[in-house]
Coordinates of C-alpha atoms in Angstrom, one line a residue:
M1 CA -27.9 -30.9 -0.2
A2 CA -25.4 -33.6 0.3
D3 CA -22.5 -32.2 2.7
K4 CA -19.3 -32.2 0.9
T5 CA -15.6 -33.0 1.8
V6 CA -14.5 -30.8 5.0
S7 CA -11.0 -29.2 4.6
K8 CA -8.6 -30.8 7.5
H9 CA -7.4 -27.4 7.8
L10 CA -11.0 -26.3 8.9
I11 CA -11.3 -29.7 11.2
N12 CA -7.8 -28.4 12.9
L13 CA -9.5 -24.9 13.0
E14 CA -12.2 -25.9 15.0
K15 CA -10.4 -28.6 17.2
Q16 CA -7.9 -25.6 18.2
F17 CA -10.6 -23.2 19.0
A18 CA -13.2 -25.2 20.4
A19 CA -12.2 -24.9 24.0
T20 CA -10.5 -21.3 23.9
D21 CA -12.3 -19.2 21.5
P22 CA -16.0 -19.9 20.5
V23 CA -15.8 -16.8 18.0
L24 CA -13.4 -18.5 16.0
Q25 CA -14.8 -21.8 16.2
K26 CA -17.7 -20.6 14.7
A27 CA -16.4 -18.6 11.9
A28 CA -14.5 -21.8 10.9
K29 CA -18.2 -23.5 10.6
V30 CA -19.2 -20.6 8.5
F31 CA -15.9 -20.8 6.3
Q32 CA -16.8 -24.6 6.0
E33 CA -20.5 -23.6 4.6
L34 CA -19.1 -21.1 2.3
D35 CA -16.7 -23.9 1.1
Q36 CA -19.7 -26.1 0.4
L37 CA -21.3 -23.4 -1.6
E38 CA -18.1 -22.8 -3.7
Q39 CA -17.5 -26.5 -4.1
E40 CA -21.2 -26.9 -5.6
L41 CA -20.2 -24.1 -7.9
G42 CA -16.9 -25.3 -9.2
L43 CA -15.3 -22.5 -7.6
L44 CA -13.1 -24.7 -5.0
D45 CA -11.8 -28.4 -4.6
N46 CA -13.1 -30.6 -2.2
D47 CA -9.7 -30.9 -0.3
E48 CA -9.8 -27.1 -0.5
T49 CA -10.8 -24.1 1.9
T50 CA -11.3 -20.5 1.9
A51 CA -10.2 -20.1 5.3
R52 CA -6.5 -20.5 4.1
K53 CA -6.8 -16.9 2.2
T54 CA -5.6 -15.5 5.6
S55 CA -3.3 -16.4 9.0
W56 CA -4.8 -17.7 11.9
W57 CA -2.0 -16.7 13.6
P58 CA -1.8 -13.2 15.3
I59 CA 1.0 -11.3 13.1
I60 CA 3.3 -8.7 14.0
S61 CA 5.5 -7.0 11.4
T62 CA 8.4 -4.5 11.5
L63 CA 9.1 -1.8 9.4
G64 CA 12.9 0.4 9.9
G65 CA 15.4 2.2 8.0
Y66 CA 19.1 1.4 7.6
S67 CA 20.0 1.9 11.0
P68 CA 20.4 -1.1 13.2
A69 CA 17.3 0.2 15.8
K70 CA 14.6 -2.3 14.6
S71 CA 17.2 -5.3 14.7
E72 CA 18.3 -4.2 18.1
F73 CA 14.8 -4.1 19.6
L74 CA 14.1 -7.2 18.2
N75 CA 16.8 -8.6 20.0
R76 CA 16.2 -7.0 23.2
Y77 CA 12.4 -7.8 22.9
L78 CA 12.5 -11.4 22.3
G79 CA 15.7 -12.0 24.5
V80 CA 17.6 -13.8 21.6
D81 CA 20.6 -12.8 19.6
L82 CA 19.2 -13.1 16.0
H83 CA 21.4 -12.9 12.9
T84 CA 18.7 -12.7 9.9
A85 CA 19.2 -11.5 6.6
R86 CA 18.6 -8.1 6.4
H87 CA 17.6 -8.3 2.8
K88 CA 15.1 -10.6 3.3
F89 CA 11.4 -10.8 4.7
T90 CA 12.1 -13.5 7.7
V91 CA 8.6 -14.9 9.5
L92 CA 10.0 -15.5 13.1
Q93 CA 8.0 -18.7 14.6
Y94 CA 8.2 -19.8 18.2
T95 CA 9.9 -23.3 19.0
P96 CA 10.5 -24.9 22.1
Q97 CA 13.7 -26.3 20.8
T98 CA 16.7 -24.3 22.3
N99 CA 18.6 -24.1 18.8
T100 CA 17.6 -21.6 16.1
V101 CA 17.0 -22.9 12.9
T102 CA 16.4 -21.0 9.5
L103 CA 14.5 -22.3 6.9
P104 CA 14.3 -21.2 3.5
G105 CA 11.6 -19.4 1.4
T106 CA 10.1 -22.4 0.0
A107 CA 8.8 -23.4 3.4
L108 CA 6.9 -20.5 3.9
D109 CA 5.1 -20.7 0.4
A110 CA 4.1 -24.3 0.9
D111 CA 2.6 -24.2 4.2
H112 CA -1.0 -23.0 4.2
R113 CA -1.0 -22.1 7.9
L114 CA 2.3 -19.3 7.1
P115 CA 1.4 -15.9 5.9
F116 CA 3.2 -16.2 2.6
Y117 CA 1.3 -19.4 1.5
Q118 CA 1.6 -19.6 -2.5
I119 CA 3.0 -16.1 -2.7
G120 CA 5.4 -17.5 -5.3
R121 CA 2.2 -17.7 -7.7
D122 CA 2.0 -13.9 -7.2
I123 CA 5.5 -13.0 -7.5
E124 CA 5.4 -14.8 -10.9
L125 CA 2.8 -12.9 -12.1
I126 CA 4.5 -9.5 -11.9
A127 CA 8.3 -10.9 -12.4
S128 CA 8.4 -13.8 -14.7
G129 CA 10.8 -16.4 -13.2
E130 CA 11.5 -14.7 -9.9
G131 CA 8.4 -17.0 -8.7
N132 CA 11.2 -19.7 -8.5
R133 CA 13.7 -17.9 -6.6
L134 CA 11.6 -17.2 -3.3
N135 CA 14.7 -17.9 -1.5
T136 CA 16.2 -14.9 -2.4
Y137 CA 13.4 -13.0 -0.7
L138 CA 12.1 -15.2 2.2
E139 CA 13.1 -16.7 5.3
L140 CA 11.4 -18.7 8.3
V141 CA 13.4 -18.6 11.4
T142 CA 12.6 -20.6 14.5
V143 CA 13.2 -18.9 17.7
N144 CA 12.6 -19.9 21.3
S145 CA 11.1 -16.8 22.6
A146 CA 8.4 -16.3 25.1
P147 CA 7.0 -13.4 24.1
I148 CA 6.4 -14.8 20.5
K149 CA 4.6 -18.2 21.5
N150 CA 1.2 -18.3 19.6
K151 CA 2.1 -15.5 17.3
L152 CA 4.3 -14.7 14.1
V153 CA 6.6 -12.0 13.7
I154 CA 7.3 -11.0 10.0
D155 CA 10.6 -8.7 10.2
T156 CA 11.1 -6.7 6.8
P157 CA 13.9 -6.2 5.2
V158 CA 15.8 -2.5 5.3
L159 CA 15.0 -0.2 2.5
N160 CA 18.1 -0.2 0.0
R161 CA 18.3 1.0 -3.5
S162 CA 20.4 -2.0 -4.7
T163 CA 17.9 -4.3 -3.4
E164 CA 14.4 -2.7 -4.0
N165 CA 12.2 -4.3 -7.1
Q166 CA 8.9 -4.9 -7.6
V167 CA 8.9 -8.3 -5.9
T168 CA 10.1 -6.3 -2.7
S169 CA 7.4 -3.7 -3.0
L170 CA 4.8 -6.5 -3.7
L171 CA 6.3 -8.4 -0.6
R172 CA 6.1 -5.5 1.9
Q173 CA 2.4 -4.5 0.5
H174 CA 1.2 -7.9 1.4
V175 CA 3.0 -8.0 4.6
L176 CA 1.1 -5.0 5.7
D177 CA -2.3 -6.3 4.4
I178 CA -2.0 -9.0 6.5
S179 CA -0.7 -7.6 9.6
D180 CA -2.4 -7.4 13.1
L181 CA 0.1 -4.9 14.5
V182 CA 2.7 -3.1 12.4
L183 CA 5.9 -1.6 14.6
V184 CA 7.3 1.4 12.3
F185 CA 10.7 2.5 13.3
T186 CA 11.3 6.2 12.7
D187 CA 14.2 5.6 11.2
L188 CA 12.5 4.4 8.0
F189 CA 11.4 8.2 7.1
E190 CA 14.8 9.2 7.3
A191 CA 15.5 7.0 4.1
D192 CA 15.5 8.7 0.5
N193 CA 12.3 10.0 -0.3
E194 CA 11.8 8.0 -3.5
L195 CA 12.6 4.8 -2.0
V196 CA 10.2 4.9 1.5
S197 CA 7.3 6.9 -0.8
D198 CA 5.8 3.6 -1.4
V199 CA 6.0 2.5 2.0
V200 CA 4.4 5.7 3.1
S201 CA 1.6 5.6 0.5
S202 CA 0.7 2.2 2.1
I203 CA 0.7 3.6 5.7
V204 CA -1.6 6.3 4.6
A205 CA -4.1 4.1 3.0
Q206 CA -4.3 1.8 5.9
Q207 CA -3.8 4.3 8.9
D208 CA -7.4 4.3 10.0
S209 CA -6.9 0.7 10.8
N210 CA -5.0 1.3 14.0
K211 CA -2.5 -1.4 13.5
F212 CA 0.7 1.4 13.2
V213 CA 2.8 2.0 16.0
F214 CA 5.6 4.5 15.5
V215 CA 8.5 3.6 17.7
I216 CA 11.3 6.4 18.4
D217 CA 14.6 4.6 19.5
H218 CA 16.4 6.5 22.0
S219 CA 17.8 3.4 23.9
E220 CA 21.2 4.7 24.0
I221 CA 20.0 7.6 26.5
T222 CA 17.7 7.9 29.4
L223 CA 14.6 10.1 28.9
E224 CA 12.5 11.8 31.5
A225 CA 8.8 11.5 30.7
H226 CA 8.2 14.9 29.6
K227 CA 11.1 14.6 27.1
S228 CA 9.9 11.7 25.8
L229 CA 6.2 13.2 25.3
E230 CA 8.0 16.4 23.4
I231 CA 9.5 13.7 21.2
A232 CA 6.9 11.7 20.5
A233 CA 4.6 15.0 19.6
A234 CA 7.4 16.6 17.6
W235 CA 7.4 13.0 15.5
Q236 CA 3.5 13.5 15.1
R237 CA 4.0 16.6 13.7
R238 CA 6.4 15.5 11.4
L239 CA 4.6 12.7 10.2
T240 CA 1.3 14.8 9.0
E241 CA 3.7 15.8 6.7
F242 CA 3.9 12.5 4.9
G243 CA -0.1 12.4 5.1
I244 CA 0.1 10.6 8.4
H245 CA -2.6 11.9 10.8
T246 CA -3.0 8.6 13.1
G247 CA -1.0 6.0 14.9
Q248 CA 0.5 5.6 18.5
F249 CA 3.8 6.6 19.2
I250 CA 6.3 5.2 21.8
V251 CA 9.6 6.5 22.7
L252 CA 12.2 3.8 23.6
S253 CA 15.0 5.0 26.1
Y254 CA 17.5 3.4 28.0
G255 CA 16.2 1.3 30.9
S256 CA 12.4 1.9 30.0
S257 CA 9.9 -0.8 30.1
P258 CA 8.7 -1.8 26.6
A259 CA 4.8 -2.2 28.5
A260 CA 3.2 0.2 25.9
I261 CA 4.2 -2.2 23.2
D262 CA 3.4 -5.4 25.3
Q263 CA -0.3 -4.1 26.3
R264 CA -0.3 -3.9 22.2
V265 CA 1.0 -7.6 21.6
N266 CA -1.4 -8.9 24.2
N267 CA -4.1 -7.4 22.3
L268 CA -3.2 -9.3 19.1
N269 CA -5.7 -12.5 19.7
N270 CA -8.5 -10.1 19.4
D271 CA -6.9 -7.9 16.5
R272 CA -6.5 -11.4 14.5
S273 CA -10.4 -12.3 15.4
Y274 CA -11.7 -9.0 13.6
R275 CA -9.1 -9.6 10.5
I276 CA -10.5 -13.2 10.2
L277 CA -14.2 -12.1 10.1
G278 CA -13.3 -9.4 7.9
T279 CA -11.8 -12.2 5.3
L280 CA -14.8 -14.2 5.9
E281 CA -16.8 -11.4 4.6
K282 CA -14.9 -10.3 1.9
S283 CA -15.1 -13.7 0.4
I284 CA -18.7 -14.1 0.9
R285 CA -19.5 -11.0 -0.9
N286 CA -17.1 -11.8 -3.6
I287 CA -19.2 -14.5 -4.6
D288 CA -21.7 -11.9 -5.7
D289 CA -19.6 -8.6 -6.3
V290 CA -16.7 -10.3 -8.5
I291 CA -16.9 -13.8 -9.2
F292 CA -20.3 -14.2 -10.8
Q293 CA -19.9 -10.8 -12.3
E294 CA -16.6 -11.9 -13.7
V295 CA -17.7 -15.3 -15.1
E296 CA -21.1 -13.7 -16.5
E297 CA -18.8 -11.3 -18.5
A298 CA -16.9 -14.6 -19.6
L299 CA -20.2 -16.0 -20.7
V300 CA -21.4 -12.8 -22.7
L301 CA -17.9 -13.1 -24.6
W302 CA -18.3 -16.4 -25.0
K303 CA -21.6 -16.3 -26.3
E304 CA -21.0 -13.4 -28.9
R305 CA -17.8 -15.1 -30.2
S306 CA -19.7 -18.6 -30.7
N307 CA -22.5 -16.6 -32.3
A308 CA -20.3 -14.9 -34.5
V309 CA -18.7 -17.7 -35.7
M310 CA -22.3 -19.3 -36.8
L311 CA -23.2 -16.3 -38.6
V312 CA -20.2 -16.6 -40.7
I313 CA -20.9 -20.0 -41.1
M314 CA -24.7 -19.8 -41.9
G315 CA -23.8 -16.8 -44.4
F316 CA -21.5 -19.0 -46.0
I317 CA -24.2 -21.7 -46.4
I318 CA -27.1 -19.3 -47.8
M319 CA -24.3 -18.0 -50.4
L320 CA -24.0 -21.7 -51.4
V321 CA -27.8 -21.9 -51.4
L322 CA -28.4 -19.1 -53.5
F323 CA -25.6 -20.2 -56.1
A324 CA -27.1 -23.6 -56.3
E325 CA -30.6 -22.0 -56.8
V326 CA -29.1 -19.9 -59.7
A327 CA -27.5 -22.9 -61.0
G328 CA -30.6 -25.2 -60.6
G329 CA -33.3 -23.7 -58.6
V330 CA -32.9 -25.8 -55.3
L331 CA -34.8 -23.4 -53.8
D332 CA -38.2 -24.9 -54.8
L333 CA -37.5 -28.0 -53.3
L334 CA -37.8 -26.4 -49.7
F335 CA -41.3 -25.6 -50.3
D336 CA -41.9 -29.4 -51.4
P337 CA -44.3 -30.9 -48.7
I338 CA -42.0 -33.6 -48.1
I339 CA -38.4 -32.7 -49.3
G340 CA -38.5 -29.5 -47.4
P341 CA -39.0 -30.7 -43.8
V342 CA -36.4 -33.5 -44.5
V343 CA -33.9 -30.7 -45.8
I344 CA -34.8 -28.5 -42.2
L345 CA -34.4 -31.6 -40.0
V346 CA -30.9 -32.3 -41.8
S347 CA -30.0 -29.0 -41.5
I348 CA -30.6 -28.9 -37.7
V349 CA -28.6 -32.3 -37.3
I350 CA -25.9 -31.1 -39.3
L351 CA -25.8 -27.4 -37.7
T352 CA -26.5 -28.6 -34.0
P353 CA -23.3 -30.4 -33.3
L354 CA -21.4 -27.9 -35.7
H355 CA -22.7 -25.3 -32.8
L356 CA -21.5 -27.4 -30.2
I357 CA -18.3 -28.1 -31.6
V358 CA -17.7 -23.8 -32.1
S359 CA -19.0 -22.8 -28.8
R360 CA -16.6 -25.3 -27.4
F361 CA -13.8 -24.3 -28.9
N362 CA -14.3 -20.6 -28.1
A363 CA -15.1 -21.7 -24.5
K364 CA -11.2 -22.9 -24.3
L365 CA -10.3 -19.3 -25.4
V366 CA -12.1 -17.9 -22.5
I367 CA -11.2 -20.1 -20.2
N368 CA -7.4 -19.2 -20.7
Q369 CA -8.6 -15.7 -20.8
L370 CA -10.4 -16.5 -17.5
I371 CA -7.1 -17.9 -15.6
K372 CA -5.1 -14.9 -16.4
R373 CA -8.0 -12.9 -15.0
Q374 CA -8.0 -14.8 -11.5
K375 CA -4.8 -14.5 -11.4
Q376 CA -4.9 -10.3 -11.8
L377 CA -7.9 -10.2 -9.2
N378 CA -5.8 -12.7 -7.0
L379 CA -8.7 -15.2 -6.5
S380 CA -8.2 -18.3 -5.2
E381 CA -11.3 -19.4 -6.5
D382 CA -11.4 -21.1 -9.7
L383 CA -13.0 -18.7 -12.0
A384 CA -12.7 -21.4 -14.8
G385 CA -14.4 -24.2 -12.9
L386 CA -17.9 -22.1 -12.4
F387 CA -17.6 -21.4 -16.5
A388 CA -17.2 -24.7 -17.3
K389 CA -20.2 -25.6 -15.3
S390 CA -22.6 -23.0 -16.8
L391 CA -21.7 -24.5 -20.3
S392 CA -24.5 -27.4 -20.3
F393 CA -26.0 -28.8 -23.5
W394 CA -29.0 -26.3 -23.6
R395 CA -27.3 -23.7 -21.9
I396 CA -25.0 -23.8 -24.8
L397 CA -28.1 -23.9 -27.4
L398 CA -30.2 -21.4 -25.7
P399 CA -29.4 -17.2 -25.2
I400 CA -28.3 -17.9 -21.4
T401 CA -25.3 -15.9 -20.3
T402 CA -26.0 -16.4 -16.2
P403 CA -23.8 -18.5 -14.4
V404 CA -25.0 -21.5 -12.9
G405 CA -25.9 -21.1 -9.2
K406 CA -26.6 -17.4 -10.0
N407 CA -30.2 -17.6 -8.2
K408 CA -32.7 -16.9 -5.8
K409 CA -31.5 -20.0 -3.7
N410 CA -27.9 -19.4 -3.6
R411 CA -28.9 -15.4 -3.1
K412 CA -30.6 -16.6 0.3
R413 CA -27.5 -18.6 1.0
I414 CA -24.8 -15.8 0.6
N415 CA -27.2 -13.6 2.6
A416 CA -27.3 -16.0 5.5
L417 CA -23.8 -16.4 5.7
I418 CA -23.3 -12.7 5.4
E419 CA -25.7 -12.2 8.4
Q420 CA -23.7 -15.1 10.6
T421 CA -20.4 -13.3 9.8
K422 CA -22.3 -10.0 11.2
D423 CA -23.4 -11.8 14.0
L424 CA -20.0 -13.3 14.6
I425 CA -18.9 -9.5 14.9
Q426 CA -21.3 -8.5 17.2
A427 CA -20.8 -11.3 19.8
L428 CA -16.6 -10.5 19.3
N429 CA -18.0 -6.7 20.6
D430 CA -20.0 -8.0 23.5
Q431 CA -17.4 -10.6 24.4
F432 CA -14.7 -7.5 24.6
S433 CA -17.3 -5.2 26.2
H434 CA -18.3 -7.7 28.5
Q435 CA -15.0 -8.2 29.9
Y436 CA -13.9 -4.8 30.2
Q437 CA -15.6 -2.6 32.0
D438 CA -12.9 -0.5 33.7
F439 CA -12.6 2.3 30.8
R440 CA -9.6 0.7 29.3
T441 CA -8.4 1.7 25.5
P442 CA -10.2 -0.3 22.7
F443 CA -7.1 -2.2 21.9
D444 CA -6.8 -4.4 25.3
T445 CA -8.0 -7.8 24.6
F446 CA -9.3 -10.7 26.4
P447 CA -6.9 -13.6 27.7
G448 CA -5.0 -15.1 24.7
N449 CA -5.6 -18.4 22.8
D450 CA -2.8 -21.2 22.9
E451 CA -2.5 -22.0 19.2
F452 CA -1.3 -24.5 16.8

């Protein structure tokens, strides 16, 4: 099997993690093997990579209500005075430059290294025209702040009835899905129940991921340790009313150290690795569970439509023959030892290209449906590409509805990729357990990586 073109993004990732994280370096190689398989199936262009489905940066996000607790905490924690738009999703990225610079949302949509890559496509699917208004919803701010070096912070906008819509809901859900750590400020739960319901539902759905830290801000007063425990316990009981039963609770008081948050932030490299490996395994399984299934259903539909049209044409031809028989007795010619075979041969010569024309016309209609279906499933793989590769000459003529490449050989390749991913997860587990034999919590991590 000839090697396909390796994405520059994957090459950079392998170089990045070669000296700092062997697990992610090997993960990049598995992504490369997955890319080669998808390129052969017509699902991926040679210069693209499935590794772009998720950000390789550790991601922290914040959720809060309308009080200034969230923004004041970020300013204290980052040691800067930020003036971000409270109605936008703001990505904070480290820069060695002393000046803070704000870039438009289109910068996020165009950069595959950042967490809102090609989000405009998803926005356009649910709200026509809004995909071109990214700057209304997103911004990128570069910050000279050591705590976020080699990390990304996504500060979500406050819940506001005048700005909440389908797009903000989609973006907030996207942020929760891709984050490794979510700081949820409890003033969020003081907002109108109707506004907060979608966010709470998302938290409940992902609460077992252990990514949520509930921050209770009392930074204006000094609290003793036992009082902080009482406040945390009270909030814990209150959140059970929302269906939230897990998560870490941290009380911030005047002069207190954010050590607990620092500990979680320091664990992000580990959390990020598990997230990437999870995305890798899902991408591999999707070939069988989603992609082959969708394309096979499309091929069945295409065959049914094409055959139906040909039956109509054949029926029309038969009617003409019967009419001719009534008029002049042409059926006797079909039984002639010389004329009969010639008529059959001429019919095949005429009907075969006609069948090809009908099939290709119906294929265009099905491809348009597949493109829409791909957007609905939020797949980066080109379903229409695999469908088109399954339209060879003999596949059009014969009753074959299995997508090209759905065979024992590729089944073995898919299983091998899944096993490699499981081995990497085990290696990550072993790396973690070997480095930590002092009964620390499962959220501690080994030394961080220097990132691009």
